PDB file of C-alpha atoms in Angstrom:
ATOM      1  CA  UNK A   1     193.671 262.718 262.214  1.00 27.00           C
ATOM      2  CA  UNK A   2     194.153 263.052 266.071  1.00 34.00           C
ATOM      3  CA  UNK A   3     193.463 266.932 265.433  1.00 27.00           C
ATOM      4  CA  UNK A   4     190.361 265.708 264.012  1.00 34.00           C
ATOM      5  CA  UNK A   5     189.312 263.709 266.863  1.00 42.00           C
ATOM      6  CA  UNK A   6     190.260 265.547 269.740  1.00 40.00           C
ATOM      7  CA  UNK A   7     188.801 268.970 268.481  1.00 32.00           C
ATOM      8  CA  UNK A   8     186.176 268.223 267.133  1.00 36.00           C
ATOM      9  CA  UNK A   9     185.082 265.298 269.625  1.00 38.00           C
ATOM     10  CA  UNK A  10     184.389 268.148 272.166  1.00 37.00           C
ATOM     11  CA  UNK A  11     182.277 270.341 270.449  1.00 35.00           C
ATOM     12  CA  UNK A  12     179.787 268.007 269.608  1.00 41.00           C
ATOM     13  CA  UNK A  13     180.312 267.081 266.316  1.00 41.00           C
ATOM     14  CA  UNK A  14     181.680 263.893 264.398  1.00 45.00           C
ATOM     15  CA  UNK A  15     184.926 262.842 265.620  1.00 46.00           C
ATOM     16  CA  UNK A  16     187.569 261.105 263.807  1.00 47.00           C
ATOM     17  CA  UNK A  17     189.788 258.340 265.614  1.00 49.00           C
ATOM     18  CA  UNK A  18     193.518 258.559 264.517  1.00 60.00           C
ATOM     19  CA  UNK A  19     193.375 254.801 264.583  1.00 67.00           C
ATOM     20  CA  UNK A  20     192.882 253.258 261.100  1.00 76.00           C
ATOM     21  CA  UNK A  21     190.288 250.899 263.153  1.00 88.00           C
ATOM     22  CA  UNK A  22     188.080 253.039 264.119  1.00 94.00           C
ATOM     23  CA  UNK A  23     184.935 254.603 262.687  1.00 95.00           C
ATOM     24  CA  UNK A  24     183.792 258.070 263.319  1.00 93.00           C
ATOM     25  CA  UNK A  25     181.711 258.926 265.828  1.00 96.00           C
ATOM     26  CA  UNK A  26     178.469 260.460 266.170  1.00 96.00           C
ATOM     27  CA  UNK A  27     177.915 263.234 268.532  1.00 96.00           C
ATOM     28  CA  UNK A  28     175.672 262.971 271.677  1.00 96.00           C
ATOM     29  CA  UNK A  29     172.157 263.288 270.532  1.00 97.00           C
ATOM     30  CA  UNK A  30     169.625 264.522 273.095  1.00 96.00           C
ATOM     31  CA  UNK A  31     167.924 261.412 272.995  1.00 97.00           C
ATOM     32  CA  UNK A  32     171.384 259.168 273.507  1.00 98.00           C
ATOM     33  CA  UNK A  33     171.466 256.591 276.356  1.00 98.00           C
ATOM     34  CA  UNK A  34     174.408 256.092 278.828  1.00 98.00           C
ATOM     35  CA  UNK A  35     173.836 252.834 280.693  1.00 98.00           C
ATOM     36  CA  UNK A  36     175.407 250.298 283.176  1.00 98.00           C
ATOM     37  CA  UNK A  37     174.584 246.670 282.192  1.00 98.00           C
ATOM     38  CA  UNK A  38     175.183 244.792 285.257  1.00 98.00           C
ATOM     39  CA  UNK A  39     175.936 240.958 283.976  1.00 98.00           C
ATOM     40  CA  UNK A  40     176.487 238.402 286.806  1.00 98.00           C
ATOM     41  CA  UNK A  41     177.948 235.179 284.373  1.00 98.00           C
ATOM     42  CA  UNK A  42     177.525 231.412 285.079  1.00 98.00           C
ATOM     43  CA  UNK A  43     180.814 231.000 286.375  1.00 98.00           C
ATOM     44  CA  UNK A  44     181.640 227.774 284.439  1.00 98.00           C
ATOM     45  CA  UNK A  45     180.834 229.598 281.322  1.00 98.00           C
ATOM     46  CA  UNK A  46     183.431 232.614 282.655  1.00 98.00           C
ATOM     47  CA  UNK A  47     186.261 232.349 279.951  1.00 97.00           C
ATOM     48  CA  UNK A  48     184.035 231.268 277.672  1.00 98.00           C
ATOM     49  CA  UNK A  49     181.945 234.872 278.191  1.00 98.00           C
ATOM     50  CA  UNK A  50     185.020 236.761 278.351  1.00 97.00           C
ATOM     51  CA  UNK A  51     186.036 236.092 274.893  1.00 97.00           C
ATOM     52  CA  UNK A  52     182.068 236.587 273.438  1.00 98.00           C
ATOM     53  CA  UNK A  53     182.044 239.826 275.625  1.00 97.00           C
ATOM     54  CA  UNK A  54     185.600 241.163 274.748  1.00 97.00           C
ATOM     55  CA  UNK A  55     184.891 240.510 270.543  1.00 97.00           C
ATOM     56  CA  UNK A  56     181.468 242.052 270.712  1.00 98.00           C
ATOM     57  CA  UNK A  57     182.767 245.426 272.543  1.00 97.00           C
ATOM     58  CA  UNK A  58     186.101 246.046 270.403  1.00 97.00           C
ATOM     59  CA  UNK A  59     183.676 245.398 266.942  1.00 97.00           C
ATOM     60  CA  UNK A  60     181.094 247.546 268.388  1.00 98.00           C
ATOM     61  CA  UNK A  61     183.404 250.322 269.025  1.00 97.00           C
ATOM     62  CA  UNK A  62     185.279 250.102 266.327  1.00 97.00           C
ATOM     63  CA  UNK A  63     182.887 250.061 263.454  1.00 97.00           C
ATOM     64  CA  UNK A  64     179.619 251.450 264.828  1.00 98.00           C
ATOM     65  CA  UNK A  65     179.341 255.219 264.246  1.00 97.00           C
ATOM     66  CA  UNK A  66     176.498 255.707 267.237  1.00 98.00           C
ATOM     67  CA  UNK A  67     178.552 253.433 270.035  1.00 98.00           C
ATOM     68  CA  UNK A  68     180.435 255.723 271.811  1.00 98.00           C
ATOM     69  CA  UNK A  69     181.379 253.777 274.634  1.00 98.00           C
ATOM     70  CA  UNK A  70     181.757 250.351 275.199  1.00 98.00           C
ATOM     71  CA  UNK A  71     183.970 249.616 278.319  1.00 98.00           C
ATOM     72  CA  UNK A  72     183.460 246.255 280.048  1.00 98.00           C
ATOM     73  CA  UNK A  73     184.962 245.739 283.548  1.00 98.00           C
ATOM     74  CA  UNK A  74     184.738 242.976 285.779  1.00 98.00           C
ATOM     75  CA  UNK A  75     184.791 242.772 289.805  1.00 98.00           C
ATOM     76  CA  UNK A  76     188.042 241.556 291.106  1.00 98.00           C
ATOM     77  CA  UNK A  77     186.722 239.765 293.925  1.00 98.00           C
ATOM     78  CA  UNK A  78     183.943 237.893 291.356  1.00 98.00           C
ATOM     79  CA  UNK A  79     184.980 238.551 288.083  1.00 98.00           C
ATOM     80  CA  UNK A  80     181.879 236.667 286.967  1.00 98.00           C
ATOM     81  CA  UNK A  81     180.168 239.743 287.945  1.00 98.00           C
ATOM     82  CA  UNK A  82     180.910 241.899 284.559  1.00 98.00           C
ATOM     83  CA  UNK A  83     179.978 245.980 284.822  1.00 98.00           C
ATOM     84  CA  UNK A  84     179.875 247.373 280.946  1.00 98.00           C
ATOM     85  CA  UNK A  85     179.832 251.449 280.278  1.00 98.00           C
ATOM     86  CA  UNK A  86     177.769 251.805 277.536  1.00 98.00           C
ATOM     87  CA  UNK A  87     176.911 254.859 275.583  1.00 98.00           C
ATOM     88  CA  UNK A  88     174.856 255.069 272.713  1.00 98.00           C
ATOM     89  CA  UNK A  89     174.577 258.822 270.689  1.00 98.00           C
ATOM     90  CA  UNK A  90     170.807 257.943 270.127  1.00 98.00           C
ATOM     91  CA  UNK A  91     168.136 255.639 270.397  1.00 98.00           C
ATOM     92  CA  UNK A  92     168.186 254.986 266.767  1.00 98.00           C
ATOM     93  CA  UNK A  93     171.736 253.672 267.030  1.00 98.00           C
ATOM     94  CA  UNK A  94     171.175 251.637 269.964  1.00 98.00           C
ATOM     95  CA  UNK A  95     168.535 250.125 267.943  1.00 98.00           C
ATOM     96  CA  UNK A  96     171.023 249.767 264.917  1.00 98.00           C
ATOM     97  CA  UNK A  97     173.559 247.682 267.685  1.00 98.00           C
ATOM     98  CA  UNK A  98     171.135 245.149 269.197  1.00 98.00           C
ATOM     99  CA  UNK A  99     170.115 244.446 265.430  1.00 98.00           C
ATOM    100  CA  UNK A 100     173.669 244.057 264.454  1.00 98.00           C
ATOM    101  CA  UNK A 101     175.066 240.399 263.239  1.00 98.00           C
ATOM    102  CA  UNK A 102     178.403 240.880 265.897  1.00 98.00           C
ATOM    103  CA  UNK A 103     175.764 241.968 268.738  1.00 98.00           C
ATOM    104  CA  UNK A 104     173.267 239.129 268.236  1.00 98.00           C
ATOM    105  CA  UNK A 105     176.673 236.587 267.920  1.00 98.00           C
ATOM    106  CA  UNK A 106     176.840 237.729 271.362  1.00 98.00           C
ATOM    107  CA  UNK A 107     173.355 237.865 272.636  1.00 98.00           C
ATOM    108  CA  UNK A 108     172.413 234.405 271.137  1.00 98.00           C
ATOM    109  CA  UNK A 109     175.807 232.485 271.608  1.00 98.00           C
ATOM    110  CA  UNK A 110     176.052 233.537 275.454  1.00 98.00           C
ATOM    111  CA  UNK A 111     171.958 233.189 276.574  1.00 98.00           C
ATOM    112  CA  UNK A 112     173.021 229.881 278.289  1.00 98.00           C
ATOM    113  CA  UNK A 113     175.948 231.788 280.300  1.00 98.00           C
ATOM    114  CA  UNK A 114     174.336 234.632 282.132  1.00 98.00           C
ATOM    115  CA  UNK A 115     172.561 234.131 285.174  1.00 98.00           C
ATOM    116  CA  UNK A 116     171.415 237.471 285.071  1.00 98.00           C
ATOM    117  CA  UNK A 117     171.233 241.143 283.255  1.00 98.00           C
ATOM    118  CA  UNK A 118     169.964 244.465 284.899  1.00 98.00           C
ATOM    119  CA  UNK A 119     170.361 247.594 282.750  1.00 98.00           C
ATOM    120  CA  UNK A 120     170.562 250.642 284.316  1.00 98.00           C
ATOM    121  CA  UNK A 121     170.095 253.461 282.461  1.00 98.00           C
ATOM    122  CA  UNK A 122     171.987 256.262 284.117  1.00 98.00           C
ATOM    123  CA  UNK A 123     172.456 260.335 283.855  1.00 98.00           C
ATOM    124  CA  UNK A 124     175.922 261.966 284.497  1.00 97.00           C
ATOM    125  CA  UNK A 125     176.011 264.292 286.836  1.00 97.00           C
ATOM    126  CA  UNK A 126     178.038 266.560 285.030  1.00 97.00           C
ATOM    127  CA  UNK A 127     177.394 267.020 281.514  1.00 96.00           C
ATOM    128  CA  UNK A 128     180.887 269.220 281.008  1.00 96.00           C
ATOM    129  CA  UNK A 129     182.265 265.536 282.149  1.00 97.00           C
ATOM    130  CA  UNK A 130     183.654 264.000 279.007  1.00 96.00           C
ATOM    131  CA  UNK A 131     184.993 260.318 277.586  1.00 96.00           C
ATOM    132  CA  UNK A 132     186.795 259.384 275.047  1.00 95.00           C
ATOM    133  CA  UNK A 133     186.583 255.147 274.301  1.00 96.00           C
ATOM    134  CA  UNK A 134     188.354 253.893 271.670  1.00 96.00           C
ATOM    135  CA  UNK A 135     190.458 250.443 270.772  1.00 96.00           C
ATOM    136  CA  UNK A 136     194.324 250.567 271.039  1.00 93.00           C
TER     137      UNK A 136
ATOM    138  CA  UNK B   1     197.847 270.824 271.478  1.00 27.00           C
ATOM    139  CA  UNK B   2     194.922 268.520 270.815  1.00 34.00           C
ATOM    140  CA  UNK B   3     197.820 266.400 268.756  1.00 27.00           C
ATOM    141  CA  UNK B   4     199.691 265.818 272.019  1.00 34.00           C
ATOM    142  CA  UNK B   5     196.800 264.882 273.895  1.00 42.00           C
ATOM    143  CA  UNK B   6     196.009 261.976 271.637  1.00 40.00           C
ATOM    144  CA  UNK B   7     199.115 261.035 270.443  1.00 32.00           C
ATOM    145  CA  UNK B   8     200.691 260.766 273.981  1.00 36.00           C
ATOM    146  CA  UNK B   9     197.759 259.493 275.705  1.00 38.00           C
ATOM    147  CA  UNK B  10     197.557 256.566 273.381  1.00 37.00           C
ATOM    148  CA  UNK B  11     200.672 255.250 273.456  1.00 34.00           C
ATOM    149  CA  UNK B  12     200.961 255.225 277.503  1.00 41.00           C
ATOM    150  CA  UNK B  13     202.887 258.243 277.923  1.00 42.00           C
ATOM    151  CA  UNK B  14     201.802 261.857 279.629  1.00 45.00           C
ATOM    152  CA  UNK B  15     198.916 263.130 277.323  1.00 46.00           C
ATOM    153  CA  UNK B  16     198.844 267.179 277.489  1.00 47.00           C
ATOM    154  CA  UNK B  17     194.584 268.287 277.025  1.00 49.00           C
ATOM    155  CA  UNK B  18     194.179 270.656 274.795  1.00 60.00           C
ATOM    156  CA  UNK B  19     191.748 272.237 277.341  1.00 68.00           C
ATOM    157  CA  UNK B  20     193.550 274.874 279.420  1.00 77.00           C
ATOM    158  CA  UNK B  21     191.837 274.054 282.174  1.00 88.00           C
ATOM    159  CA  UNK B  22     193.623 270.067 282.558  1.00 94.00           C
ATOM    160  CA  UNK B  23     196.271 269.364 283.740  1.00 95.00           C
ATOM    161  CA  UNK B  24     198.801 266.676 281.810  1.00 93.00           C
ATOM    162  CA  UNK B  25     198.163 263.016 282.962  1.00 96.00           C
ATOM    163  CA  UNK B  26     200.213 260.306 283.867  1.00 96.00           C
ATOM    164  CA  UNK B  27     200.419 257.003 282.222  1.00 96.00           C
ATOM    165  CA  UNK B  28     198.680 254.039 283.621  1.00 96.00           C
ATOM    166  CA  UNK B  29     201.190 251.668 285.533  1.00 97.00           C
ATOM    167  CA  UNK B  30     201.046 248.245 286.647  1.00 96.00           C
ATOM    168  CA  UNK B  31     199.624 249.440 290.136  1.00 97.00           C
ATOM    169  CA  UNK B  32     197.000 251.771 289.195  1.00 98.00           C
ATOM    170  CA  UNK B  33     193.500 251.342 290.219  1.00 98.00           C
ATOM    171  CA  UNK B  34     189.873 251.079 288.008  1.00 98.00           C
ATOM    172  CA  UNK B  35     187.557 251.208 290.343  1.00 98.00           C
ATOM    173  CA  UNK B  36     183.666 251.284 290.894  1.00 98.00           C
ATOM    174  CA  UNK B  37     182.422 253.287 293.686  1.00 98.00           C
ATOM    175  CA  UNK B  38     178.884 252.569 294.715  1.00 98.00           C
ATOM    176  CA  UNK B  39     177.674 255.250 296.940  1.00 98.00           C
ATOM    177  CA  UNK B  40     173.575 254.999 298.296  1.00 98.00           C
ATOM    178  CA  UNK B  41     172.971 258.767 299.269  1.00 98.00           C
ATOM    179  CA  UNK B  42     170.441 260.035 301.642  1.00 98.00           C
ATOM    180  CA  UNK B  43     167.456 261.367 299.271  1.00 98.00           C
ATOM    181  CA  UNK B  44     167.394 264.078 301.779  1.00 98.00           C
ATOM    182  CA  UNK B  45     170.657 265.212 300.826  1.00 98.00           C
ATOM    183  CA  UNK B  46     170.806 264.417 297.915  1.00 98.00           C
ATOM    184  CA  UNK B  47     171.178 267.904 295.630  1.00 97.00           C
ATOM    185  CA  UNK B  48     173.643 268.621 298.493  1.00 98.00           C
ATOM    186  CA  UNK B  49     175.237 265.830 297.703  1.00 98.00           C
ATOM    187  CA  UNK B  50     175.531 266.250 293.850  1.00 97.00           C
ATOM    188  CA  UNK B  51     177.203 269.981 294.389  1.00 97.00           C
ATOM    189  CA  UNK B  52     179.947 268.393 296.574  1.00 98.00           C
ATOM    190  CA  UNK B  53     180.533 265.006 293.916  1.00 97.00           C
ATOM    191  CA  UNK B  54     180.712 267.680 290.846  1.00 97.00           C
ATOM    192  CA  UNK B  55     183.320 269.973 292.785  1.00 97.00           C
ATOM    193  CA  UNK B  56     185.700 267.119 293.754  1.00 98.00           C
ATOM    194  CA  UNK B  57     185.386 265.035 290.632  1.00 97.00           C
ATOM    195  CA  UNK B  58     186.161 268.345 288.341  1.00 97.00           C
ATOM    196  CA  UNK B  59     188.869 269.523 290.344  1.00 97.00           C
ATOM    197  CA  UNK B  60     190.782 265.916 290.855  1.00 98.00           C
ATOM    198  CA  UNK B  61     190.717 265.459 287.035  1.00 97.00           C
ATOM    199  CA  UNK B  62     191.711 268.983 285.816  1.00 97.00           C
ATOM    200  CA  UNK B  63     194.512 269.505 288.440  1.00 97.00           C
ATOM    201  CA  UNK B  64     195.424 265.612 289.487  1.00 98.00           C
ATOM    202  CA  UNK B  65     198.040 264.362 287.088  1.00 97.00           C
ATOM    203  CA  UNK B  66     197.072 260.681 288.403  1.00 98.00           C
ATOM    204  CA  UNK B  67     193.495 260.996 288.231  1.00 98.00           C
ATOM    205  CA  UNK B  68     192.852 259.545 285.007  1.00 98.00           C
ATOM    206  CA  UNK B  69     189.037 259.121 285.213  1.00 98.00           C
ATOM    207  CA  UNK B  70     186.446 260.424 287.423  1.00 98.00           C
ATOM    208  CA  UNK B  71     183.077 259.561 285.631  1.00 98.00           C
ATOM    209  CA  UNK B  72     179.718 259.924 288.008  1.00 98.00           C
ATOM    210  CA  UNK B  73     176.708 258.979 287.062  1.00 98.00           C
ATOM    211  CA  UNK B  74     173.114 258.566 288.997  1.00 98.00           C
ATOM    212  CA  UNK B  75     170.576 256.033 288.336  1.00 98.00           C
ATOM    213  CA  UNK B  76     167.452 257.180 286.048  1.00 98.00           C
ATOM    214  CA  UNK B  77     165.050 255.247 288.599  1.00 98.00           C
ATOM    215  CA  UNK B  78     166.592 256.214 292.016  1.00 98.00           C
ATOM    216  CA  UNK B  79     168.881 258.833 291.899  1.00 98.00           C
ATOM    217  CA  UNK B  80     170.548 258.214 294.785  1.00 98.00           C
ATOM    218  CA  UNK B  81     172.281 255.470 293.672  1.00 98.00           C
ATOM    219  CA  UNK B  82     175.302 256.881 292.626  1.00 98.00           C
ATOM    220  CA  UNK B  83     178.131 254.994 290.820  1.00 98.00           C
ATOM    221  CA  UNK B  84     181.483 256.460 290.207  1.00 98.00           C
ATOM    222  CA  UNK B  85     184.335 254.918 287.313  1.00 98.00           C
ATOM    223  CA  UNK B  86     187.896 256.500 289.350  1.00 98.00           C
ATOM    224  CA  UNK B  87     191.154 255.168 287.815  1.00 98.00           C
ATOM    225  CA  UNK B  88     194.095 255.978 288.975  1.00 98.00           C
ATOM    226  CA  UNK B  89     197.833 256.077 287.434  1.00 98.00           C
ATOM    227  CA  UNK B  90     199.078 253.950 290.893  1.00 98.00           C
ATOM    228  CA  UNK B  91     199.122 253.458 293.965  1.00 98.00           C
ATOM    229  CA  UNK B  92     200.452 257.078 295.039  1.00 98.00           C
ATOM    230  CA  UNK B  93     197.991 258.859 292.923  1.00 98.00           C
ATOM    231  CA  UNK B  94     195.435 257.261 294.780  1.00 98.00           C
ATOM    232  CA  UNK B  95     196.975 258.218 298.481  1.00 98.00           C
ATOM    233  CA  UNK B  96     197.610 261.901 297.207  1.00 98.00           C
ATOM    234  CA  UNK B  97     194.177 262.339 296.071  1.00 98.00           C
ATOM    235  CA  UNK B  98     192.499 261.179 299.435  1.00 98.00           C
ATOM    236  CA  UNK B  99     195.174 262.982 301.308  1.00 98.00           C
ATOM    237  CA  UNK B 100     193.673 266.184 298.880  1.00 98.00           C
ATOM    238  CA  UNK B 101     192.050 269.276 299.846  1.00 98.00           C
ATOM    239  CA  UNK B 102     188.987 269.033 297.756  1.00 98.00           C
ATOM    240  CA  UNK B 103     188.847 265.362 298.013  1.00 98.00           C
ATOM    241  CA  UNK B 104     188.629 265.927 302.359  1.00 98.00           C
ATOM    242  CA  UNK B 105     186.231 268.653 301.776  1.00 98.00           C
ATOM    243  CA  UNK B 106     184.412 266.138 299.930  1.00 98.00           C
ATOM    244  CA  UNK B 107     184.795 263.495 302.475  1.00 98.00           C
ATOM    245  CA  UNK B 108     183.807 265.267 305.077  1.00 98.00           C
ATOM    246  CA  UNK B 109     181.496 267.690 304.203  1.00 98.00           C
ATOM    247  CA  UNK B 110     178.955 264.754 302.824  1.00 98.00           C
ATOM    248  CA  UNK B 111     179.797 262.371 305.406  1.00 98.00           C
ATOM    249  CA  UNK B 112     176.382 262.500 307.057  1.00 98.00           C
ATOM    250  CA  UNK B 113     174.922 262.281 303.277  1.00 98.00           C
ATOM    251  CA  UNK B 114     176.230 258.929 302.482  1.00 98.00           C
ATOM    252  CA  UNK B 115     174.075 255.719 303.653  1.00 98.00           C
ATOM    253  CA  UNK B 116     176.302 253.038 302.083  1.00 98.00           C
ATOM    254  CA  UNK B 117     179.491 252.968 300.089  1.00 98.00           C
ATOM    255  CA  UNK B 118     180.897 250.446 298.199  1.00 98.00           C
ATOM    256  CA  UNK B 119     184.842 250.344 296.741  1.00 98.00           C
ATOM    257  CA  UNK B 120     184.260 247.672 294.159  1.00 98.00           C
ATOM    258  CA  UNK B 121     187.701 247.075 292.092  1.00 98.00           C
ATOM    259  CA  UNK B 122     187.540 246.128 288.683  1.00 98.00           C
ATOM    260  CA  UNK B 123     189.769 244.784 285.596  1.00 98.00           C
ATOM    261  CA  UNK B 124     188.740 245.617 282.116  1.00 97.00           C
ATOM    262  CA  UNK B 125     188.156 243.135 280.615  1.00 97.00           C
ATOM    263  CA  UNK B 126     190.214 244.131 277.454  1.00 96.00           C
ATOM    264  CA  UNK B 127     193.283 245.745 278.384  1.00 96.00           C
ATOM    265  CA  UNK B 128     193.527 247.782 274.689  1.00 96.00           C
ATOM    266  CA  UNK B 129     190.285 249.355 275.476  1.00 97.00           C
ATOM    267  CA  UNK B 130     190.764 252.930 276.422  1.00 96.00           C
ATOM    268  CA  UNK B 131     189.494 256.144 277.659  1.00 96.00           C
ATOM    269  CA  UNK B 132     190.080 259.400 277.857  1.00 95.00           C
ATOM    270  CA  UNK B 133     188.186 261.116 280.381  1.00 96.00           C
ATOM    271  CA  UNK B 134     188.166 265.453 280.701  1.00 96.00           C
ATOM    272  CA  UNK B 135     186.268 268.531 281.596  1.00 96.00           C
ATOM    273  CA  UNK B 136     184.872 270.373 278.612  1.00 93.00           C
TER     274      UNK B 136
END
């Protein structure tokens, strides 16, 4: 299965995770998105987030075909400032995660903990640049 | 080769790319670095700028061992807001890339490019979420 995944992950086409939890993956579509969603959290609601934010990325990643990344990070100095790496392989499965039941457990139970939510829709700068995201 | 690659990589020990042109990595210790680097480029300079981030982010991940990802991307809306995800293996990684060739090259040559830059370090926030990050 690793074969699977790392050969055919770089040329574009489906790849297939050794790990028995996770899906295959679609390959980049033209119309994909990679974004930075830039979520400052109420810290009294901090732990609370963390545990919302961690189930919602490892589900994501594991079991939707069209998430191909899903890395949260959060600043050291404030961790209630919360930087997620999120690629989707095309607009149709972006539209396919924000309709999802484990993505609107997120959106809906944390509303009351973020202060605040900018995403930035980015470009790489080098397209030969390549990640891999997956759940240990 | 692709089997070593993901076999190795995933279980914390040296992963070997199947691409010939990547060096094998090091496994992430307890003092590596994740890092977001925030850099506000001169719009002036800023496809100057772009040749000089592509050359030193290629190079440090196919020939740095410690590099482990170099991932650049550029706002949609401004451009020259540039945001880099750098991880390190540790600590000495770190101080042989800066202490690098290309990395100096980089450093210098766009010195007068660069309006602001911001070293912002991060945790992920779920420590069996991984990447993999290469040049195609």
């Amino acid at each position: 299965m690793a074969v699977v995944m790392s050969t055919l992950c770089c040329c574009g086409n489906k790849q297939t995770n050794q790990y028995d939890n996770m899906c295959e993956k679609l390959p980049m579509s033209d119309d994909g998105i990679v974004r930075l969603s830039k979520i400052k959290v109420n810290p009294d609601y901090l732990d609370e987030y963390m545990k919302y934010a961690m189930e919602v990325g490892t589900v994501s990643l594991q079991t939707e075909p069209g998430v191909l990344t899903m890395y949260a990070v959060a600043d050291k100095e404030d961790p209630s400032n919360i930087t997620i790496l999120e690629t989707y392989a095309n607009q149709e499965a972006y539209k396919q995660h924000i309709a999802s039941d484990h993505f609107q457990k997120y959106k809906q139970g944390t509303l009351h903990m973020v202060d605040s939510l900018i995403l930035d829709d980015v470009t790489p700068l080098n397209p030969k640049n390549k990640l891999i995201n997956y759940i240990e």
